[in-house]
PDB file of C-alpha atoms in Angstrom:
ATOM      1  CA  UNK A   6      16.316 -24.430  17.109  1.00 66.00           C
ATOM      2  CA  UNK A   7      17.120 -23.065  13.665  1.00 70.00           C
ATOM      3  CA  UNK A   8      13.528 -23.552  12.586  1.00 72.00           C
ATOM      4  CA  UNK A   9      12.120 -21.641  15.555  1.00 73.00           C
ATOM      5  CA  UNK A  10      14.550 -18.803  14.858  1.00 74.00           C
ATOM      6  CA  UNK A  11      13.497 -18.785  11.213  1.00 76.00           C
ATOM      7  CA  UNK A  12       9.783 -18.761  12.105  1.00 76.00           C
ATOM      8  CA  UNK A  13      10.336 -15.943  14.611  1.00 74.00           C
ATOM      9  CA  UNK A  14      11.358 -13.711  11.703  1.00 77.00           C
ATOM     10  CA  UNK A  15       7.746 -13.707  10.523  1.00 80.00           C
ATOM     11  CA  UNK A  16       6.006 -12.834  13.809  1.00 83.00           C
ATOM     12  CA  UNK A  17       5.792  -9.307  15.132  1.00 82.00           C
ATOM     13  CA  UNK A  18       6.178  -8.837  18.869  1.00 84.00           C
ATOM     14  CA  UNK A  19       5.990  -6.036  21.389  1.00 86.00           C
ATOM     15  CA  UNK A  20       5.540  -2.493  20.116  1.00 87.00           C
ATOM     16  CA  UNK A  21       5.617  -3.607  16.477  1.00 84.00           C
ATOM     17  CA  UNK A  22       2.694  -5.984  17.005  1.00 86.00           C
ATOM     18  CA  UNK A  23       0.759  -3.312  18.915  1.00 90.00           C
ATOM     19  CA  UNK A  24       1.368  -0.757  16.162  1.00 89.00           C
ATOM     20  CA  UNK A  25       0.139  -3.190  13.515  1.00 88.00           C
ATOM     21  CA  UNK A  26      -3.041  -3.945  15.461  1.00 92.00           C
ATOM     22  CA  UNK A  27      -3.763  -0.231  15.900  1.00 93.00           C
ATOM     23  CA  UNK A  28      -3.141   0.419  12.204  1.00 90.00           C
ATOM     24  CA  UNK A  29      -5.469  -2.406  11.152  1.00 92.00           C
ATOM     25  CA  UNK A  30      -8.187  -1.232  13.551  1.00 95.00           C
ATOM     26  CA  UNK A  31      -7.867   2.312  12.196  1.00 92.00           C
ATOM     27  CA  UNK A  32      -8.203   1.138   8.597  1.00 91.00           C
ATOM     28  CA  UNK A  33     -11.187  -1.027   9.494  1.00 92.00           C
ATOM     29  CA  UNK A  34     -12.857   1.922  11.238  1.00 94.00           C
ATOM     30  CA  UNK A  35     -12.030   4.629   8.676  1.00 92.00           C
ATOM     31  CA  UNK A  36     -12.158   2.666   5.429  1.00 92.00           C
ATOM     32  CA  UNK A  37     -13.665  -0.808   5.438  1.00 90.00           C
ATOM     33  CA  UNK A  38     -16.581  -0.173   7.810  1.00 90.00           C
ATOM     34  CA  UNK A  39     -17.711   2.655   5.525  1.00 89.00           C
ATOM     35  CA  UNK A  40     -17.606   0.589   2.340  1.00 87.00           C
ATOM     36  CA  UNK A  41     -14.191   1.797   1.231  1.00 89.00           C
ATOM     37  CA  UNK A  42     -11.270  -0.233   0.003  1.00 91.00           C
ATOM     38  CA  UNK A  43      -7.652  -0.079   1.150  1.00 92.00           C
ATOM     39  CA  UNK A  44      -5.289  -0.827  -1.721  1.00 94.00           C
ATOM     40  CA  UNK A  45      -1.716  -1.612  -0.739  1.00 94.00           C
ATOM     41  CA  UNK A  46       1.273  -0.980  -2.991  1.00 96.00           C
ATOM     42  CA  UNK A  47       4.859  -1.997  -2.243  1.00 94.00           C
ATOM     43  CA  UNK A  48       7.484  -0.523  -4.552  1.00 92.00           C
ATOM     44  CA  UNK A  49      10.896  -2.106  -4.002  1.00 88.00           C
ATOM     45  CA  UNK A  50      13.898  -0.478  -5.601  1.00 80.00           C
ATOM     46  CA  UNK A  51      16.563  -2.175  -3.510  1.00 73.00           C
ATOM     47  CA  UNK A  52      19.996  -0.808  -4.221  1.00 67.00           C
ATOM     48  CA  UNK A  53      18.717   1.489  -6.991  1.00 61.00           C
ATOM     49  CA  UNK A  54      20.144  -0.728  -9.708  1.00 63.00           C
ATOM     50  CA  UNK A  55      18.174   1.104 -12.436  1.00 60.00           C
ATOM     51  CA  UNK A  56      20.992   3.632 -12.351  1.00 65.00           C
ATOM     52  CA  UNK A  57      23.246   0.896 -13.726  1.00 69.00           C
ATOM     53  CA  UNK A  58      22.901   0.143 -17.469  1.00 71.00           C
ATOM     54  CA  UNK A  59      22.393  -3.624 -17.084  1.00 68.00           C
ATOM     55  CA  UNK A  60      19.374  -3.084 -14.792  1.00 66.00           C
ATOM     56  CA  UNK A  61      17.714  -0.061 -16.421  1.00 66.00           C
ATOM     57  CA  UNK A  62      14.742  -2.029 -17.803  1.00 68.00           C
ATOM     58  CA  UNK A  63      14.216  -4.386 -14.862  1.00 70.00           C
ATOM     59  CA  UNK A  64      11.948  -2.245 -12.660  1.00 79.00           C
ATOM     60  CA  UNK A  65       8.223  -1.686 -13.075  1.00 85.00           C
ATOM     61  CA  UNK A  66       7.480   1.963 -13.912  1.00 88.00           C
ATOM     62  CA  UNK A  67       5.353   3.790 -11.323  1.00 92.00           C
ATOM     63  CA  UNK A  68       2.599   4.517 -13.840  1.00 94.00           C
ATOM     64  CA  UNK A  69       1.983   0.758 -14.088  1.00 94.00           C
ATOM     65  CA  UNK A  70       1.310   0.673 -10.331  1.00 95.00           C
ATOM     66  CA  UNK A  71      -1.003   3.686 -10.664  1.00 95.00           C
ATOM     67  CA  UNK A  72      -2.963   2.145 -13.561  1.00 96.00           C
ATOM     68  CA  UNK A  73      -3.404  -1.156 -11.736  1.00 96.00           C
ATOM     69  CA  UNK A  74      -4.552   0.676  -8.613  1.00 95.00           C
ATOM     70  CA  UNK A  75      -7.149   2.505 -10.701  1.00 94.00           C
ATOM     71  CA  UNK A  76      -8.349  -0.795 -12.179  1.00 96.00           C
ATOM     72  CA  UNK A  77      -8.775  -2.330  -8.712  1.00 94.00           C
ATOM     73  CA  UNK A  78     -10.539   0.792  -7.434  1.00 93.00           C
ATOM     74  CA  UNK A  79     -13.019   0.861 -10.317  1.00 92.00           C
ATOM     75  CA  UNK A  80     -13.705  -2.871  -9.957  1.00 92.00           C
ATOM     76  CA  UNK A  81     -14.538  -2.185  -6.297  1.00 90.00           C
ATOM     77  CA  UNK A  82     -16.963   0.585  -7.308  1.00 89.00           C
ATOM     78  CA  UNK A  83     -18.772  -1.849  -9.626  1.00 89.00           C
ATOM     79  CA  UNK A  84     -20.061  -3.562  -6.481  1.00 87.00           C
ATOM     80  CA  UNK A  85     -22.359  -0.553  -5.947  1.00 84.00           C
ATOM     81  CA  UNK A  86     -24.417  -1.737  -8.957  1.00 86.00           C
ATOM     82  CA  UNK A  87     -25.397   1.780 -10.016  1.00 84.00           C
ATOM     83  CA  UNK A  88     -26.309   3.010  -6.514  1.00 87.00           C
ATOM     84  CA  UNK A  89     -24.862   6.535  -6.706  1.00 89.00           C
ATOM     85  CA  UNK A  90     -24.898   7.200  -2.954  1.00 88.00           C
ATOM     86  CA  UNK A  91     -23.158   3.910  -2.210  1.00 86.00           C
ATOM     87  CA  UNK A  92     -20.641   4.490  -4.979  1.00 88.00           C
ATOM     88  CA  UNK A  93     -19.819   7.953  -3.620  1.00 89.00           C
ATOM     89  CA  UNK A  94     -19.404   6.581  -0.106  1.00 87.00           C
ATOM     90  CA  UNK A  95     -17.159   3.798  -1.370  1.00 88.00           C
ATOM     91  CA  UNK A  96     -15.046   6.280  -3.337  1.00 89.00           C
ATOM     92  CA  UNK A  97     -14.744   8.837  -0.555  1.00 92.00           C
ATOM     93  CA  UNK A  98     -13.594   6.224   1.957  1.00 92.00           C
ATOM     94  CA  UNK A  99     -11.063   4.479  -0.291  1.00 92.00           C
ATOM     95  CA  UNK A 100      -7.396   4.688   0.602  1.00 93.00           C
ATOM     96  CA  UNK A 101      -4.195   3.806  -1.240  1.00 94.00           C
ATOM     97  CA  UNK A 102      -1.421   2.682   1.093  1.00 94.00           C
ATOM     98  CA  UNK A 103       2.167   2.904  -0.155  1.00 96.00           C
ATOM     99  CA  UNK A 104       5.342   1.281   1.132  1.00 93.00           C
ATOM    100  CA  UNK A 105       8.733   1.725  -0.483  1.00 91.00           C
ATOM    101  CA  UNK A 106      12.432   1.699   0.242  1.00 86.00           C
ATOM    102  CA  UNK A 107      12.882   4.597  -2.203  1.00 85.00           C
ATOM    103  CA  UNK A 108      11.966   8.038  -0.782  1.00 86.00           C
ATOM    104  CA  UNK A 109      11.353   9.433  -4.285  1.00 88.00           C
ATOM    105  CA  UNK A 110       8.367   7.111  -4.714  1.00 91.00           C
ATOM    106  CA  UNK A 111       6.437   8.939  -1.973  1.00 91.00           C
ATOM    107  CA  UNK A 112       6.690  12.248  -3.819  1.00 92.00           C
ATOM    108  CA  UNK A 113       6.223  10.876  -7.329  1.00 94.00           C
ATOM    109  CA  UNK A 114       3.532  12.294  -9.578  1.00 95.00           C
ATOM    110  CA  UNK A 115       2.110   8.833 -10.317  1.00 95.00           C
ATOM    111  CA  UNK A 116       1.563   7.841  -6.677  1.00 94.00           C
ATOM    112  CA  UNK A 117       1.262  11.288  -5.114  1.00 86.00           C
ATOM    113  CA  UNK A 118      -2.185  10.667  -3.611  1.00 87.00           C
ATOM    114  CA  UNK A 119      -1.103   7.577  -1.694  1.00 93.00           C
ATOM    115  CA  UNK A 120      -0.634   7.504   2.068  1.00 91.00           C
ATOM    116  CA  UNK A 121       2.407   5.937   3.689  1.00 92.00           C
ATOM    117  CA  UNK A 122       1.453   2.447   4.796  1.00 89.00           C
ATOM    118  CA  UNK A 123       3.092   3.102   8.133  1.00 84.00           C
ATOM    119  CA  UNK A 124       4.922   5.914   9.839  1.00 79.00           C
ATOM    120  CA  UNK A 125       6.284   3.916  12.750  1.00 73.00           C
ATOM    121  CA  UNK A 126       9.596   3.182  11.039  1.00 69.00           C
ATOM    122  CA  UNK A 127      10.858   5.345   8.185  1.00 57.00           C
ATOM    123  CA  UNK A 128      13.384   3.449   6.095  1.00 52.00           C
ATOM    124  CA  UNK A 129      13.035   5.808   3.155  1.00 45.00           C
TER     125      UNK A 129
END
């Protein structure tokens, strides 16, 4: 019984499962089917411990996320092998999806062009 309860934590049901399916279908239609890439970023700041001296250096700065996203994006564009039209299509249909428990991340300069991964539940 405990195991089934534990496993149930990792399976979406009802409206949550429906929302996820719709979101995936939308990304497939708007991004992937047109050669784009969806890059997902999850920035977790928890209880905002960086405000406490002992934790100030324990979080990854947002510019590191932005640089890594750029690296992944440019690696994706390399698949066009010099085809300018394909490269432009891939670039124009790319999307960066952002999830965070810190509302300041969504308005940060470093990740300002990202779209919220979901708008169904707003925790931040």
